[in-house]
PDB file of C-alpha atoms in Angstrom:
ATOM      1  CA  MET V 132     145.961 160.224 126.852  1.00 38.00           C
ATOM      2  CA  GLN V 133     144.019 162.489 129.440  1.00 39.00           C
ATOM      3  CA  VAL V 134     140.438 162.271 130.282  1.00 37.00           C
ATOM      4  CA  LEU V 135     139.044 165.610 131.399  1.00 37.00           C
ATOM      5  CA  PRO V 136     136.692 165.820 134.139  1.00 38.00           C
ATOM      6  CA  ILE V 137     133.191 167.032 133.238  1.00 39.00           C
ATOM      7  CA  GLU V 138     131.432 168.514 136.335  1.00 41.00           C
ATOM      8  CA  SER V 139     128.247 169.411 134.337  1.00 42.00           C
ATOM      9  CA  ASP V 140     126.782 165.843 134.317  1.00 43.00           C
ATOM     10  CA  ALA V 141     125.760 165.904 138.119  1.00 39.00           C
ATOM     11  CA  SER V 142     124.401 169.330 137.996  1.00 39.00           C
ATOM     12  CA  THR V 143     122.078 168.508 134.971  1.00 38.00           C
ATOM     13  CA  LYS V 144     120.662 165.516 136.880  1.00 41.00           C
ATOM     14  CA  GLU V 145     119.826 168.083 139.899  1.00 41.00           C
ATOM     15  CA  ASN V 146     118.332 170.683 137.395  1.00 42.00           C
ATOM     16  CA  PRO V 147     116.701 168.477 134.710  1.00 47.00           C
ATOM     17  CA  SER V 148     116.504 169.971 131.136  1.00 56.00           C
ATOM     18  CA  PRO V 149     115.680 168.220 127.874  1.00 72.00           C
ATOM     19  CA  GLY V 150     119.096 169.053 126.768  1.00 91.00           C
ATOM     20  CA  ARG V 151     121.173 165.963 125.863  1.00 94.00           C
ATOM     21  CA  LEU V 152     124.649 165.046 124.413  1.00 96.00           C
ATOM     22  CA  ILE V 153     124.504 162.554 121.251  1.00 96.00           C
ATOM     23  CA  VAL V 154     127.801 161.139 120.248  1.00 96.00           C
ATOM     24  CA  LEU V 155     128.075 159.617 116.600  1.00 96.00           C
ATOM     25  CA  THR V 156     131.183 157.630 116.093  1.00 96.00           C
ATOM     26  CA  GLY V 157     132.406 154.741 113.776  1.00 95.00           C
ATOM     27  CA  PRO V 158     135.590 154.043 111.651  1.00 92.00           C
ATOM     28  CA  SER V 159     137.119 156.398 109.262  1.00 85.00           C
ATOM     29  CA  GLY V 160     135.434 156.422 105.832  1.00 87.00           C
ATOM     30  CA  VAL V 161     132.061 155.074 107.211  1.00 93.00           C
ATOM     31  CA  GLY V 162     130.149 157.977 106.142  1.00 92.00           C
ATOM     32  CA  LYS V 163     129.681 159.823 109.598  1.00 93.00           C
ATOM     33  CA  GLY V 164     130.294 163.373 108.043  1.00 89.00           C
ATOM     34  CA  THR V 165     127.693 163.049 105.376  1.00 92.00           C
ATOM     35  CA  LEU V 166     124.987 161.264 107.749  1.00 95.00           C
ATOM     36  CA  MET V 167     125.549 164.414 109.991  1.00 94.00           C
ATOM     37  CA  GLN V 168     125.288 166.818 107.298  1.00 91.00           C
ATOM     38  CA  GLU V 169     122.107 165.324 106.219  1.00 95.00           C
ATOM     39  CA  MET V 170     120.805 165.201 109.731  1.00 96.00           C
ATOM     40  CA  LEU V 171     121.372 168.879 110.197  1.00 94.00           C
ATOM     41  CA  LYS V 172     119.547 169.698 106.976  1.00 95.00           C
ATOM     42  CA  ARG V 173     116.558 167.835 108.202  1.00 96.00           C
ATOM     43  CA  HIS V 174     116.701 168.760 111.771  1.00 96.00           C
ATOM     44  CA  PRO V 175     118.152 172.458 112.228  1.00 92.00           C
ATOM     45  CA  GLU V 176     116.995 172.170 116.177  1.00 93.00           C
ATOM     46  CA  LEU V 177     120.104 169.901 116.360  1.00 95.00           C
ATOM     47  CA  TYR V 178     123.344 171.786 117.681  1.00 95.00           C
ATOM     48  CA  TYR V 179     126.332 170.399 115.941  1.00 93.00           C
ATOM     49  CA  SER V 180     129.668 170.888 117.844  1.00 92.00           C
ATOM     50  CA  VAL V 181     132.354 171.881 115.420  1.00 93.00           C
ATOM     51  CA  SER V 182     135.489 169.959 116.266  1.00 93.00           C
ATOM     52  CA  VAL V 183     139.157 171.264 116.384  1.00 96.00           C
ATOM     53  CA  THR V 184     141.654 169.780 114.520  1.00 97.00           C
ATOM     54  CA  THR V 185     145.458 170.114 113.625  1.00 97.00           C
ATOM     55  CA  ARG V 186     144.995 168.412 110.141  1.00 95.00           C
ATOM     56  CA  SER V 187     144.829 170.446 107.021  1.00 94.00           C
ATOM     57  CA  PRO V 188     141.486 171.354 105.314  1.00 94.00           C
ATOM     58  CA  ARG V 189     140.417 169.027 102.720  1.00 88.00           C
ATOM     59  CA  PRO V 190     138.989 170.444  99.517  1.00 90.00           C
ATOM     60  CA  GLY V 191     135.774 172.228 100.173  1.00 92.00           C
ATOM     61  CA  GLU V 192     136.232 172.147 103.726  1.00 93.00           C
ATOM     62  CA  ILE V 193     135.355 175.585 105.519  1.00 94.00           C
ATOM     63  CA  ASN V 194     137.072 176.786 108.746  1.00 96.00           C
ATOM     64  CA  GLY V 195     134.694 177.101 111.500  1.00 93.00           C
ATOM     65  CA  GLU V 196     132.025 174.983 109.648  1.00 90.00           C
ATOM     66  CA  ASN V 197     133.690 171.667 109.082  1.00 88.00           C
ATOM     67  CA  TYR V 198     136.320 172.105 111.749  1.00 93.00           C
ATOM     68  CA  TYR V 199     138.394 174.762 113.252  1.00 96.00           C
ATOM     69  CA  PHE V 200     141.850 174.141 111.846  1.00 98.00           C
ATOM     70  CA  ILE V 201     144.603 175.111 114.240  1.00 98.00           C
ATOM     71  CA  SER V 202     148.270 174.645 114.834  1.00 97.00           C
ATOM     72  CA  ARG V 203     149.656 171.849 116.818  1.00 97.00           C
ATOM     73  CA  SER V 204     151.163 174.068 119.396  1.00 97.00           C
ATOM     74  CA  LYS V 205     147.732 175.953 119.751  1.00 98.00           C
ATOM     75  CA  PHE V 206     145.851 172.662 120.099  1.00 98.00           C
ATOM     76  CA  GLU V 207     148.444 171.636 122.992  1.00 97.00           C
ATOM     77  CA  GLN V 208     147.897 174.860 124.698  1.00 97.00           C
ATOM     78  CA  LEU V 209     144.184 174.494 124.598  1.00 97.00           C
ATOM     79  CA  VAL V 210     144.509 171.009 125.995  1.00 96.00           C
ATOM     80  CA  ALA V 211     146.797 172.251 128.907  1.00 97.00           C
ATOM     81  CA  GLN V 212     143.886 174.904 129.632  1.00 96.00           C
ATOM     82  CA  GLY V 213     141.573 172.127 129.993  1.00 93.00           C
ATOM     83  CA  GLU V 214     139.469 173.782 127.001  1.00 95.00           C
ATOM     84  CA  PHE V 215     138.374 170.221 125.441  1.00 95.00           C
ATOM     85  CA  LEU V 216     135.312 168.026 126.444  1.00 93.00           C
ATOM     86  CA  GLU V 217     137.259 165.220 124.783  1.00 93.00           C
ATOM     87  CA  TRP V 218     140.545 164.882 122.612  1.00 94.00           C
ATOM     88  CA  ALA V 219     142.415 162.286 120.725  1.00 89.00           C
ATOM     89  CA  GLU V 220     145.081 161.794 118.368  1.00 89.00           C
ATOM     90  CA  PHE V 221     144.160 159.975 115.148  1.00 82.00           C
ATOM     91  CA  ALA V 222     146.346 159.437 112.034  1.00 79.00           C
ATOM     92  CA  GLY V 223     149.170 161.682 113.160  1.00 89.00           C
ATOM     93  CA  ASN V 224     146.552 164.678 113.847  1.00 93.00           C
ATOM     94  CA  TYR V 225     144.830 165.865 117.114  1.00 95.00           C
ATOM     95  CA  TYR V 226     140.986 166.159 117.283  1.00 93.00           C
ATOM     96  CA  GLY V 227     138.927 167.931 120.086  1.00 94.00           C
ATOM     97  CA  THR V 228     135.575 169.083 121.262  1.00 95.00           C
ATOM     98  CA  PRO V 229     135.404 172.481 122.559  1.00 94.00           C
ATOM     99  CA  ARG V 230     134.060 172.172 126.232  1.00 93.00           C
ATOM    100  CA  GLU V 231     132.220 175.284 126.984  1.00 93.00           C
ATOM    101  CA  ALA V 232     130.174 175.581 123.740  1.00 91.00           C
ATOM    102  CA  VAL V 233     128.819 172.030 124.193  1.00 94.00           C
ATOM    103  CA  LEU V 234     127.901 172.472 127.865  1.00 93.00           C
ATOM    104  CA  ASN V 235     126.225 175.622 127.548  1.00 94.00           C
ATOM    105  CA  GLN V 236     123.826 174.334 124.656  1.00 95.00           C
ATOM    106  CA  ILE V 237     123.117 171.148 126.859  1.00 95.00           C
ATOM    107  CA  ARG V 238     122.221 173.361 129.697  1.00 94.00           C
ATOM    108  CA  SER V 239     120.023 175.387 127.335  1.00 94.00           C
ATOM    109  CA  GLY V 240     118.068 172.380 126.400  1.00 94.00           C
ATOM    110  CA  LYS V 241     119.451 171.707 123.016  1.00 94.00           C
ATOM    111  CA  LEU V 242     120.212 168.032 121.519  1.00 95.00           C
ATOM    112  CA  VAL V 243     123.842 168.505 121.107  1.00 96.00           C
ATOM    113  CA  VAL V 244     125.510 166.057 118.350  1.00 95.00           C
ATOM    114  CA  LEU V 245     129.238 165.251 118.340  1.00 94.00           C
ATOM    115  CA  GLU V 246     130.549 163.490 115.369  1.00 92.00           C
ATOM    116  CA  ILE V 247     133.979 161.982 116.573  1.00 90.00           C
ATOM    117  CA  GLU V 248     136.651 159.342 116.613  1.00 87.00           C
ATOM    118  CA  LEU V 249     136.259 156.188 118.797  1.00 91.00           C
ATOM    119  CA  GLU V 250     138.857 157.302 121.330  1.00 90.00           C
ATOM    120  CA  GLY V 251     137.020 160.439 121.857  1.00 91.00           C
ATOM    121  CA  ALA V 252     133.788 158.767 122.083  1.00 94.00           C
ATOM    122  CA  ARG V 253     135.036 156.512 124.701  1.00 94.00           C
ATOM    123  CA  GLN V 254     136.223 159.454 126.656  1.00 93.00           C
ATOM    124  CA  ILE V 255     132.818 161.234 126.599  1.00 94.00           C
ATOM    125  CA  ARG V 256     131.168 157.872 127.659  1.00 90.00           C
ATOM    126  CA  ALA V 257     133.475 157.617 130.526  1.00 89.00           C
ATOM    127  CA  SER V 258     133.229 161.166 131.925  1.00 85.00           C
ATOM    128  CA  PHE V 259     129.689 162.024 130.513  1.00 89.00           C
ATOM    129  CA  PRO V 260     127.631 158.660 131.144  1.00 90.00           C
ATOM    130  CA  SER V 261     124.246 160.115 130.287  1.00 91.00           C
ATOM    131  CA  ALA V 262     125.327 160.795 126.806  1.00 95.00           C
ATOM    132  CA  PHE V 263     123.601 158.789 124.021  1.00 96.00           C
ATOM    133  CA  SER V 264     126.050 156.935 121.674  1.00 96.00           C
ATOM    134  CA  ILE V 265     125.491 155.749 118.066  1.00 97.00           C
ATOM    135  CA  PHE V 266     128.142 153.584 116.316  1.00 97.00           C
ATOM    136  CA  ILE V 267     127.946 153.741 112.597  1.00 97.00           C
ATOM    137  CA  LEU V 268     129.199 150.465 110.914  1.00 96.00           C
ATOM    138  CA  PRO V 269     130.235 150.031 107.007  1.00 94.00           C
ATOM    139  CA  PRO V 270     128.207 147.239 105.243  1.00 93.00           C
ATOM    140  CA  SER V 271     131.632 145.371 104.854  1.00 92.00           C
ATOM    141  CA  LEU V 272     135.172 146.080 105.154  1.00 88.00           C
ATOM    142  CA  SER V 273     135.516 145.808 101.399  1.00 90.00           C
ATOM    143  CA  GLU V 274     132.868 148.503 101.018  1.00 90.00           C
ATOM    144  CA  LEU V 275     134.914 150.718 103.484  1.00 88.00           C
ATOM    145  CA  GLU V 276     137.921 150.143 101.770  1.00 88.00           C
ATOM    146  CA  SER V 277     136.279 151.405  98.412  1.00 88.00           C
ATOM    147  CA  ARG V 278     134.825 154.583 100.170  1.00 84.00           C
ATOM    148  CA  ILE V 279     138.317 155.479 101.635  1.00 83.00           C
ATOM    149  CA  ARG V 280     139.886 154.871  98.319  1.00 84.00           C
ATOM    150  CA  GLY V 281     137.043 156.906  96.470  1.00 83.00           C
ATOM    151  CA  ARG V 282     138.202 160.014  98.542  1.00 73.00           C
ATOM    152  CA  ALA V 283     141.395 159.892  96.485  1.00 71.00           C
ATOM    153  CA  GLN V 284     143.088 161.819  99.387  1.00 72.00           C
ATOM    154  CA  ASP V 285     145.347 159.190 101.056  1.00 75.00           C
ATOM    155  CA  SER V 286     148.594 157.318 100.055  1.00 84.00           C
ATOM    156  CA  GLU V 287     148.475 153.576  99.876  1.00 88.00           C
ATOM    157  CA  GLU V 288     150.363 153.427 103.419  1.00 88.00           C
ATOM    158  CA  ALA V 289     147.622 155.807 105.017  1.00 84.00           C
ATOM    159  CA  ILE V 290     144.800 153.604 103.344  1.00 85.00           C
ATOM    160  CA  ALA V 291     146.308 150.514 104.756  1.00 88.00           C
ATOM    161  CA  ARG V 292     146.720 152.156 108.284  1.00 86.00           C
ATOM    162  CA  ARG V 293     143.027 153.340 108.266  1.00 84.00           C
ATOM    163  CA  LEU V 294     141.700 150.087 107.217  1.00 89.00           C
ATOM    164  CA  CYS V 295     143.862 148.258 109.975  1.00 89.00           C
ATOM    165  CA  HIS V 296     142.412 150.806 112.346  1.00 88.00           C
ATOM    166  CA  ALA V 297     138.842 150.462 111.196  1.00 90.00           C
ATOM    167  CA  GLN V 298     138.986 146.615 111.860  1.00 90.00           C
ATOM    168  CA  ALA V 299     140.021 147.249 115.531  1.00 90.00           C
ATOM    169  CA  GLU V 300     137.474 150.030 115.645  1.00 93.00           C
ATOM    170  CA  ILE V 301     134.586 147.699 114.592  1.00 95.00           C
ATOM    171  CA  GLN V 302     135.339 145.497 117.224  1.00 94.00           C
ATOM    172  CA  ALA V 303     134.208 148.130 119.797  1.00 94.00           C
ATOM    173  CA  ALA V 304     130.708 148.665 118.198  1.00 96.00           C
ATOM    174  CA  GLU V 305     129.044 146.812 121.026  1.00 95.00           C
ATOM    175  CA  GLU V 306     130.306 149.388 123.766  1.00 95.00           C
ATOM    176  CA  PHE V 307     127.776 151.894 122.200  1.00 96.00           C
ATOM    177  CA  ASP V 308     123.998 152.235 122.845  1.00 96.00           C
ATOM    178  CA  VAL V 309     122.944 151.720 119.256  1.00 97.00           C
ATOM    179  CA  GLN V 310     124.902 150.266 116.242  1.00 97.00           C
ATOM    180  CA  ILE V 311     123.607 151.439 112.494  1.00 97.00           C
ATOM    181  CA  VAL V 312     124.889 150.109 109.289  1.00 96.00           C
ATOM    182  CA  ASN V 313     125.296 152.760 106.709  1.00 96.00           C
ATOM    183  CA  ASP V 314     124.611 150.490 103.668  1.00 94.00           C
ATOM    184  CA  ASP V 315     122.072 153.028 102.283  1.00 94.00           C
ATOM    185  CA  LEU V 316     122.232 156.699 103.264  1.00 94.00           C
ATOM    186  CA  GLU V 317     118.440 157.076 103.614  1.00 96.00           C
ATOM    187  CA  ASN V 318     117.882 153.981 105.689  1.00 96.00           C
ATOM    188  CA  ALA V 319     120.729 154.989 107.949  1.00 97.00           C
ATOM    189  CA  LEU V 320     119.441 158.336 108.322  1.00 97.00           C
ATOM    190  CA  LYS V 321     115.989 156.837 109.240  1.00 96.00           C
ATOM    191  CA  ALA V 322     117.576 154.593 111.696  1.00 97.00           C
ATOM    192  CA  ILE V 323     119.229 157.655 113.296  1.00 96.00           C
ATOM    193  CA  GLU V 324     116.035 159.707 113.510  1.00 96.00           C
ATOM    194  CA  ALA V 325     114.169 156.774 115.060  1.00 95.00           C
ATOM    195  CA  THR V 326     116.798 156.361 117.881  1.00 94.00           C
ATOM    196  CA  LEU V 327     116.593 160.090 118.659  1.00 93.00           C
ATOM    197  CA  PHE V 328     113.120 161.258 117.970  1.00 90.00           C
ATOM    198  CA  GLY V 329     111.288 157.881 118.472  1.00 80.00           C
TER     199      GLY V 329
END
């Protein structure tokens, strides 16, 4: 795993702007995507960075809106060219955040939100320490399991793998600036709004 250097953090300190990077992370199935969609509806001023992935689209997902869906070889080529702010492999697929689009938006004063997996969130914290990070927790592991099963998209083996991974990820919650339990969508949204807009 490679952590890509980010030169821009020092330059934003020299030339202050209201732009800020916000990282939303948490285990698979915790509801990050749903929270993100609702936040964007309520706050169109937020800039949502669309991630790049090598996984196949789920039903209803739109290329360029939910993710940029690309081949594994193309992804590896972009990694080699330093095109990602962060990238990670999760559940057998690559995920990454396009570098230039995010940095340009921060420089122009936008609040930029990344909804990413834990490994990528850790990379951002290491290389972009001024980023504000939010960890979304499930109310319980059994609730998380029922949400993952409710998607009806994964094999038993994949569900077991995701749950095992989720248990390890939940241990990392304290590494992040704020922890929010997604037990009720509206309450979780209000908690996110309170931390971002005070």
